Amino acid sequence: MILVTGGAGYIGSHVAKELLFNGHDVVILDNLSTGHKETVKTLKEMAQGRKGVGELEFVFGDTGDKELLVSLLREKAVSSVVHLAAFSLVGESMQNPGKYFDNNTSRAVNILECMVECGVRNIVFSSTAAVYGEPVEVPITEDHPVKPTNVYGASKVMVEEILRWYDRIHGIKYVSLRYFNAAGADESGLIGEWHEPETHLIPIVMQKVLGQRDKLTVFGDDYPTPDGTCIRDYIHVTDLARAHILALEALEGGMGSKVYNLGNGSGYSVREVIDTVSEVVGQDVVYDIGERRAGDPAVLVASSDKIKKELGWKPGYPELKDIVRSAWKWHWG
Ligand code: UDP
């Protein structure tokens, strides 16, 4: 049994789906602070009655609840943990740092302590490109200096450091996956990106197209990039999810601790993203140009060569158009 914390959320639900469809039994632990019960219900429906698909259980609860975690790890005979439950809004993290250090950092320690107590040895940890801060060199490799410019990134860097100590002292093996810009939705169109409030570019553009929001603002067009807007590396959420399976299976097969970037390796500007949505939906998208958003680096593009080489990971959706198409299926559906 694999414990997936945060499995009712956007990335977590896609990870749970891939695990289930690869035959793993999954228990989701989620306090539904940002995840959705409906997503778990959909996952159950997707898995039900299908051959070769694992069993899904859902437990409502918090990663800070030691008693609950210990009983889960023991009673469900959990072999590995995939830990995604976290807050992830950069702006909010700068206004309320305690919320991030508490939920993202302290609770990770709680999970690790419970793992030690119960003899669970493997963990896949959901980290972020925000650990790097302002890039000194792109594409960013895992050796790039780690210098977060916001509390969200710092809360994750601390966990990576803590993981190193738990490996050294308790022999816990981990894979830390540093995600770039997760986007798109499961090919079924049944699960997808659902944040309230939404802050991410692709769903915001879709909401504008669907008339669910009045305005779309591009945050700055005076960056040192070819069209003046920020460049990001958008990776399909299913590709991201599949990397978790590879990491988990490698850990269960005896691999040592690792840190990997996860991106597509190609960057797209905000304008290119809007143009691609426009092409996919067959409609012009109206937007205005606003101020820069605080803390946005001009270019963030990953090198994912390490995970390709070591785990054989390969993106199934390298084209932005296909990523956007899958997101549209979910939003439109
Ligand atoms: N962005 C934008 N308008 C929006 C939302 C985002 O121009 O309404 C830009 C943002 O400044 C960044 C890019 O789109 O350059 C991707 O932002 P997102 O919040 O999706 O992801 P992030 O890169 O912050 O993780």
CSV table of C-alpha atoms and ligand atoms in Angstrom, one decimal:
chain,number,residue,atom,x,y,z
A,1,MET,CA,0.0,0.0,0.0
A,2,ILE,CA,1.2,3.5,-0.9
A,3,LEU,CA,0.3,6.5,1.2
A,4,VAL,CA,-0.4,9.6,-0.9
A,5,THR,CA,-0.7,12.7,1.2
A,6,GLY,CA,-2.6,15.5,-0.6
A,7,GLY,CA,-4.1,13.0,-3.1
A,8,ALA,CA,-7.3,15.0,-3.3
A,9,GLY,CA,-5.4,17.9,-4.9
A,10,TYR,CA,-4.4,18.7,-8.4
A,11,ILE,CA,-1.0,16.9,-8.7
A,12,GLY,CA,-1.9,14.4,-6.0
A,13,SER,CA,-5.0,13.1,-7.7
A,14,HIS,CA,-3.0,12.5,-10.9
A,15,VAL,CA,-0.3,10.7,-9.0
A,16,ALA,CA,-2.9,8.6,-7.2
A,17,LYS,CA,-4.5,7.8,-10.6
A,18,GLU,CA,-1.2,6.7,-12.2
A,19,LEU,CA,-0.3,4.6,-9.1
A,20,LEU,CA,-3.8,2.9,-9.2
A,21,PHE,CA,-3.6,2.2,-12.9
A,22,ASN,CA,-0.1,0.7,-12.5
A,23,GLY,CA,-1.6,-1.8,-10.0
A,24,HIS,CA,-0.6,-0.1,-6.7
A,25,ASP,CA,-3.0,0.0,-3.8
A,26,VAL,CA,-3.3,3.6,-2.6
A,27,VAL,CA,-4.5,5.3,0.6
A,28,ILE,CA,-5.0,9.0,0.2
A,29,LEU,CA,-4.7,11.2,3.3
A,30,ASP,CA,-6.1,14.7,2.8
A,31,ASN,CA,-7.6,17.3,5.0
A,32,LEU,CA,-9.5,18.8,2.1
A,33,SER,CA,-8.1,22.3,2.8
A,34,THR,CA,-7.3,22.8,-0.8
A,35,GLY,CA,-8.2,19.3,-2.3
A,36,HIS,CA,-11.7,18.2,-3.2
A,37,LYS,CA,-13.9,15.2,-2.1
A,38,GLU,CA,-15.4,15.1,-5.5
A,39,THR,CA,-12.0,14.4,-7.0
A,40,VAL,CA,-11.6,11.4,-4.7
A,41,LYS,CA,-15.1,10.2,-5.7
A,42,THR,CA,-14.1,10.5,-9.4
A,43,LEU,CA,-10.9,8.6,-8.8
A,44,LYS,CA,-12.9,5.8,-7.2
A,45,GLU,CA,-15.2,5.7,-10.1
A,46,MET,CA,-12.3,5.6,-12.6
A,47,ALA,CA,-10.7,2.7,-10.7
A,48,GLN,CA,-13.8,0.7,-9.9
A,49,GLY,CA,-14.2,-2.7,-11.6
A,50,ARG,CA,-11.1,-2.3,-13.8
A,51,LYS,CA,-8.8,-5.2,-14.2
A,52,GLY,CA,-5.2,-4.6,-13.0
A,53,VAL,CA,-6.1,-1.4,-11.2
A,54,GLY,CA,-5.3,-1.1,-7.5
A,55,GLU,CA,-7.6,-0.4,-4.6
A,56,LEU,CA,-8.2,3.2,-3.4
A,57,GLU,CA,-9.0,4.2,0.2
A,58,PHE,CA,-9.6,7.7,1.4
A,59,VAL,CA,-8.8,9.0,4.9
A,60,PHE,CA,-9.8,12.4,5.9
A,61,GLY,CA,-7.1,13.8,8.2
A,62,ASP,CA,-4.1,15.9,8.7
A,63,THR,CA,-0.4,15.1,8.2
A,64,GLY,CA,0.2,16.8,11.6
A,65,ASP,CA,-1.9,14.1,13.4
A,66,LYS,CA,0.7,11.7,14.7
A,67,GLU,CA,-1.7,9.1,16.1
A,68,LEU,CA,-3.6,8.9,12.8
A,69,LEU,CA,-0.4,8.6,10.7
A,70,VAL,CA,1.1,5.8,12.9
A,71,SER,CA,-2.1,3.8,12.8
A,72,LEU,CA,-2.4,4.3,9.0
A,73,LEU,CA,1.2,3.3,8.3
A,74,ARG,CA,0.8,0.2,10.5
A,75,GLU,CA,-2.7,-1.0,9.8
A,76,LYS,CA,-2.5,-0.4,6.0
A,77,ALA,CA,1.0,-1.9,5.9
A,78,VAL,CA,2.3,1.1,4.0
A,79,SER,CA,5.6,0.4,2.1
A,80,SER,CA,6.2,3.9,0.8
A,81,VAL,CA,4.9,7.4,1.2
A,82,VAL,CA,4.4,10.0,-1.6
A,83,HIS,CA,4.1,13.3,0.3
A,84,LEU,CA,2.4,16.1,-1.7
A,85,ALA,CA,0.2,17.7,1.0
A,86,ALA,CA,1.3,21.4,1.1
A,87,PHE,CA,0.4,25.0,0.5
A,88,SER,CA,1.9,26.4,-2.7
A,89,LEU,CA,1.0,30.0,-3.1
A,90,VAL,CA,4.1,32.2,-3.3
A,91,GLY,CA,2.3,35.5,-2.5
A,92,GLU,CA,0.5,34.0,0.5
A,93,SER,CA,3.7,32.5,1.8
A,94,MET,CA,5.3,36.0,2.0
A,95,GLN,CA,2.3,37.3,4.0
A,96,ASN,CA,1.9,34.4,6.3
A,97,PRO,CA,5.2,32.5,6.6
A,98,GLY,CA,4.1,30.6,9.7
A,99,LYS,CA,1.3,28.9,7.7
A,100,TYR,CA,4.0,27.6,5.3
A,101,PHE,CA,6.7,26.6,7.7
A,102,ASP,CA,4.0,24.8,9.8
A,103,ASN,CA,2.2,23.0,7.1
A,104,ASN,CA,5.0,22.4,4.6
A,105,THR,CA,8.0,21.9,6.9
A,106,SER,CA,6.9,20.9,10.4
A,107,ARG,CA,4.4,18.4,9.2
A,108,ALA,CA,7.0,16.8,6.9
A,109,VAL,CA,9.0,16.2,10.1
A,110,ASN,CA,6.0,14.6,11.7
A,111,ILE,CA,5.6,12.3,8.7
A,112,LEU,CA,9.3,11.3,8.9
A,113,GLU,CA,9.1,10.6,12.6
A,114,CYS,CA,6.1,8.4,12.1
A,115,MET,CA,7.9,6.6,9.2
A,116,VAL,CA,10.8,5.9,11.5
A,117,GLU,CA,8.5,4.7,14.3
A,118,CYS,CA,6.8,2.3,11.9
A,119,GLY,CA,9.8,1.2,9.9
A,120,VAL,CA,8.6,2.7,6.5
A,121,ARG,CA,11.8,3.5,4.6
A,122,ASN,CA,10.8,5.2,1.3
A,123,ILE,CA,9.4,8.7,0.5
A,124,VAL,CA,8.9,10.6,-2.7
A,125,PHE,CA,8.7,14.3,-1.8
A,126,SER,CA,7.0,17.0,-3.8
A,127,SER,CA,9.5,19.8,-4.1
A,128,THR,CA,9.6,22.8,-6.5
A,129,ALA,CA,11.6,24.9,-8.9
A,130,ALA,CA,11.1,27.7,-6.3
A,131,VAL,CA,14.0,26.2,-4.4
A,132,TYR,CA,16.4,27.8,-6.9
A,133,GLY,CA,15.2,31.4,-6.7
A,134,GLU,CA,16.6,33.7,-9.4
A,135,PRO,CA,18.4,31.5,-11.9
A,136,VAL,CA,22.1,32.3,-12.5
A,137,GLU,CA,22.0,29.9,-15.5
A,138,VAL,CA,19.3,28.2,-17.7
A,139,PRO,CA,18.4,25.5,-18.2
A,140,ILE,CA,18.6,24.8,-14.5
A,141,THR,CA,20.2,21.6,-13.4
A,142,GLU,CA,20.0,20.0,-10.0
A,143,ASP,CA,23.5,21.5,-9.2
A,144,HIS,CA,22.2,25.0,-9.6
A,145,PRO,CA,22.6,27.0,-6.3
A,146,VAL,CA,19.6,26.7,-4.1
A,147,LYS,CA,18.6,30.2,-3.0
A,148,PRO,CA,14.8,30.6,-2.6
A,149,THR,CA,13.4,34.1,-2.9
A,150,ASN,CA,10.2,33.3,-1.1
A,151,VAL,CA,8.9,31.4,1.9
A,152,TYR,CA,7.2,28.7,-0.1
A,153,GLY,CA,10.5,27.7,-1.8
A,154,ALA,CA,12.3,28.0,1.6
A,155,SER,CA,9.8,25.7,3.3
A,156,LYS,CA,10.6,23.1,0.7
A,157,VAL,CA,14.4,23.6,0.8
A,158,MET,CA,14.2,22.9,4.6
A,159,VAL,CA,12.4,19.7,4.0
A,160,GLU,CA,15.1,18.6,1.5
A,161,GLU,CA,17.7,19.3,4.1
A,162,ILE,CA,15.7,17.4,6.8
A,163,LEU,CA,15.4,14.5,4.4
A,164,ARG,CA,19.2,14.3,4.1
A,165,TRP,CA,19.5,14.0,7.9
A,166,TYR,CA,16.8,11.4,8.1
A,167,ASP,CA,18.6,9.4,5.4
A,168,ARG,CA,21.9,9.7,7.3
A,169,ILE,CA,20.6,9.0,10.8
A,170,HIS,CA,17.6,6.7,10.1
A,171,GLY,CA,18.3,5.3,6.6
A,172,ILE,CA,15.1,6.7,5.1
A,173,LYS,CA,15.5,6.9,1.3
A,174,TYR,CA,13.9,9.7,-0.6
A,175,VAL,CA,13.4,11.2,-4.0
A,176,SER,CA,12.8,14.9,-4.1
A,177,LEU,CA,11.1,16.0,-7.3
A,178,ARG,CA,11.5,19.7,-8.1
A,179,TYR,CA,8.5,20.5,-10.2
A,180,PHE,CA,8.5,23.3,-12.8
A,181,ASN,CA,5.1,24.5,-14.1
A,182,ALA,CA,2.6,21.6,-13.8
A,183,ALA,CA,-0.2,22.0,-16.3
A,184,GLY,CA,-2.8,20.1,-18.3
A,185,ALA,CA,-5.2,17.3,-17.1
A,186,ASP,CA,-5.6,13.6,-17.2
A,187,GLU,CA,-6.5,12.4,-20.7
A,188,SER,CA,-9.9,11.3,-19.5
A,189,GLY,CA,-10.8,14.9,-18.8
A,190,LEU,CA,-12.4,13.7,-15.5
A,191,ILE,CA,-9.8,15.1,-13.2
A,192,GLY,CA,-7.8,18.3,-13.7
A,193,GLU,CA,-6.6,21.6,-12.2
A,194,TRP,CA,-9.0,22.9,-9.7
A,195,HIS,CA,-7.8,25.7,-7.3
A,196,GLU,CA,-9.9,28.1,-5.4
A,197,PRO,CA,-8.8,30.9,-6.0
A,198,GLU,CA,-7.1,30.1,-9.2
A,199,THR,CA,-3.7,31.8,-9.7
A,200,HIS,CA,-2.1,29.8,-12.5
A,201,LEU,CA,-1.8,31.0,-16.0
A,202,ILE,CA,-3.3,28.3,-18.2
A,203,PRO,CA,-6.5,27.8,-16.1
A,204,ILE,CA,-6.9,31.5,-15.8
A,205,VAL,CA,-6.8,31.9,-19.6
A,206,MET,CA,-9.4,29.1,-19.9
A,207,GLN,CA,-11.6,30.8,-17.4
A,208,LYS,CA,-11.4,34.0,-19.4
A,209,VAL,CA,-12.4,32.1,-22.6
A,210,LEU,CA,-15.3,30.5,-20.8
A,211,GLY,CA,-16.5,33.9,-19.5
A,212,GLN,CA,-15.8,32.8,-15.9
A,213,ARG,CA,-13.6,35.8,-15.2
A,214,ASP,CA,-13.7,39.4,-16.6
A,215,LYS,CA,-10.1,40.1,-17.1
A,216,LEU,CA,-6.9,38.4,-18.0
A,217,THR,CA,-3.8,40.4,-17.2
A,218,VAL,CA,-0.3,39.6,-18.4
A,219,PHE,CA,2.0,40.4,-15.5
A,220,GLY,CA,4.7,42.6,-17.2
A,221,ASP,CA,5.9,42.8,-20.8
A,222,ASP,CA,9.2,44.4,-20.1
A,223,TYR,CA,11.3,41.4,-19.2
A,224,PRO,CA,14.5,40.6,-21.1
A,225,THR,CA,12.9,37.9,-23.2
A,226,PRO,CA,12.1,37.9,-26.9
A,227,ASP,CA,8.5,39.1,-26.5
A,228,GLY,CA,9.0,40.8,-23.1
A,229,THR,CA,6.9,38.3,-21.1
A,230,CYS,CA,8.1,35.7,-18.7
A,231,ILE,CA,9.2,32.3,-19.9
A,232,ARG,CA,8.3,29.1,-18.0
A,233,ASP,CA,8.7,25.4,-18.5
A,234,TYR,CA,5.2,23.8,-18.6
A,235,ILE,CA,5.1,20.1,-17.8
A,236,HIS,CA,2.1,17.9,-18.3
A,237,VAL,CA,0.7,16.7,-14.9
A,238,THR,CA,0.5,13.1,-16.1
A,239,ASP,CA,4.2,13.2,-17.0
A,240,LEU,CA,4.9,14.6,-13.6
A,241,ALA,CA,2.7,11.8,-12.0
A,242,ARG,CA,4.5,9.1,-14.0
A,243,ALA,CA,7.9,10.3,-12.6
A,244,HIS,CA,6.5,9.6,-9.1
A,245,ILE,CA,5.9,6.0,-10.1
A,246,LEU,CA,9.4,5.6,-11.5
A,247,ALA,CA,10.9,7.2,-8.4
A,248,LEU,CA,8.8,5.1,-6.1
A,249,GLU,CA,9.6,1.8,-7.9
A,250,ALA,CA,13.3,2.7,-8.0
A,251,LEU,CA,13.3,3.4,-4.2
A,252,GLU,CA,11.4,0.1,-3.5
A,253,GLY,CA,14.0,-1.6,-5.8
A,254,GLY,CA,16.8,-0.3,-3.5
A,255,MET,CA,17.9,3.0,-5.1
A,256,GLY,CA,19.6,5.5,-2.9
A,257,SER,CA,18.3,9.1,-2.2
A,258,LYS,CA,18.1,11.5,-5.2
A,259,VAL,CA,17.0,14.9,-6.2
A,260,TYR,CA,15.5,15.4,-9.7
A,261,ASN,CA,14.2,18.3,-11.7
A,262,LEU,CA,11.0,17.8,-13.6
A,263,GLY,CA,10.2,20.0,-16.6
A,264,ASN,CA,9.9,19.7,-20.3
A,265,GLY,CA,13.2,21.5,-21.1
A,266,SER,CA,11.5,24.0,-23.3
A,267,GLY,CA,10.3,27.4,-22.3
A,268,TYR,CA,7.2,29.3,-23.5
A,269,SER,CA,6.4,32.9,-22.9
A,270,VAL,CA,3.1,34.1,-21.3
A,271,ARG,CA,2.1,35.5,-24.8
A,272,GLU,CA,2.9,32.1,-26.4
A,273,VAL,CA,0.7,30.3,-23.9
A,274,ILE,CA,-2.2,32.7,-24.5
A,275,ASP,CA,-1.7,32.3,-28.3
A,276,THR,CA,-1.6,28.5,-27.9
A,277,VAL,CA,-4.9,28.5,-25.9
A,278,SER,CA,-6.4,30.8,-28.6
A,279,GLU,CA,-5.4,28.3,-31.3
A,280,VAL,CA,-6.7,25.3,-29.4
A,281,VAL,CA,-10.1,26.8,-28.5
A,282,GLY,CA,-10.4,28.6,-31.9
A,283,GLN,CA,-11.1,32.0,-30.3
A,284,ASP,CA,-9.2,35.2,-29.8
A,285,VAL,CA,-8.3,35.8,-26.2
A,286,VAL,CA,-8.5,39.4,-24.9
A,287,TYR,CA,-5.9,40.5,-22.4
A,288,ASP,CA,-4.3,43.5,-21.0
A,289,ILE,CA,-0.8,44.2,-19.8
A,290,GLY,CA,-0.3,44.9,-16.1
A,291,GLU,CA,2.5,45.4,-13.6
A,292,ARG,CA,5.1,42.7,-13.0
A,293,ARG,CA,4.2,40.2,-10.3
A,294,ALA,CA,6.6,40.4,-7.3
A,295,GLY,CA,9.2,37.6,-7.3
A,296,ASP,CA,8.7,36.4,-10.9
A,297,PRO,CA,12.1,35.5,-12.5
A,298,ALA,CA,12.2,36.3,-16.2
A,299,VAL,CA,13.1,32.7,-17.3
A,300,LEU,CA,12.7,29.4,-15.6
A,301,VAL,CA,13.5,26.4,-17.7
A,302,ALA,CA,14.6,23.0,-16.3
A,303,SER,CA,17.1,20.5,-17.4
A,304,SER,CA,15.5,17.1,-16.7
A,305,ASP,CA,18.4,15.1,-18.2
A,306,LYS,CA,19.2,13.5,-14.9
A,307,ILE,CA,15.8,11.8,-14.4
A,308,LYS,CA,15.8,10.9,-18.1
A,309,LYS,CA,19.2,9.3,-17.8
A,310,GLU,CA,18.8,7.6,-14.4
A,311,LEU,CA,15.1,6.6,-14.3
A,312,GLY,CA,14.3,6.5,-18.0
A,313,TRP,CA,11.6,9.2,-17.6
A,314,LYS,CA,10.4,10.7,-20.9
A,315,PRO,CA,7.6,13.3,-21.3
A,316,GLY,CA,4.6,11.9,-23.2
A,317,TYR,CA,3.3,15.4,-23.8
A,318,PRO,CA,6.3,17.5,-24.8
A,319,GLU,CA,4.2,19.9,-26.9
A,320,LEU,CA,2.5,22.9,-25.2
A,321,LYS,CA,-0.4,22.5,-27.6
A,322,ASP,CA,-1.1,19.0,-26.3
A,323,ILE,CA,-0.8,20.2,-22.7
A,324,VAL,CA,-3.3,23.0,-23.4
A,325,ARG,CA,-5.6,20.6,-25.3
A,326,SER,CA,-5.9,18.3,-22.3
A,327,ALA,CA,-6.5,21.3,-20.0
A,328,TRP,CA,-9.3,22.5,-22.3
A,329,LYS,CA,-10.9,19.1,-22.3
A,330,TRP,CA,-11.1,19.3,-18.5
A,331,HIS,CA,-12.3,22.9,-18.3
A,332,TRP,CA,-14.7,22.6,-21.2
A,333,GLY,CA,-15.9,19.1,-20.2
B,1,UDP,N1,0.8,35.1,-15.2
B,1,UDP,C1,0.2,36.2,-15.9
B,1,UDP,N2,-1.1,36.4,-15.6
B,1,UDP,C2,-1.8,35.6,-14.7
B,1,UDP,C3,-1.2,34.5,-14.1
B,1,UDP,C4,0.1,34.3,-14.4
B,1,UDP,O1,0.8,36.9,-16.6
B,1,UDP,O2,-3.0,35.9,-14.5
B,1,UDP,C5,2.2,34.8,-15.5
B,1,UDP,C6,3.1,34.8,-14.3
B,1,UDP,O3,3.6,36.1,-14.0
B,1,UDP,C7,4.3,33.8,-14.7
B,1,UDP,C8,3.6,32.8,-15.7
B,1,UDP,O4,2.3,33.5,-16.1
B,1,UDP,O5,5.2,34.5,-15.5
B,1,UDP,C9,3.2,31.5,-15.0
B,1,UDP,O6,2.6,31.8,-13.8
B,1,UDP,P1,1.9,30.7,-12.9
B,1,UDP,O7,1.3,31.4,-11.7
B,1,UDP,O8,1.0,29.9,-13.7
B,1,UDP,O9,3.1,29.8,-12.4
B,1,UDP,P2,4.5,30.1,-11.6
B,1,UDP,O10,5.5,30.3,-12.7
B,1,UDP,O11,4.3,31.3,-10.8
B,1,UDP,O12,4.7,28.9,-10.8
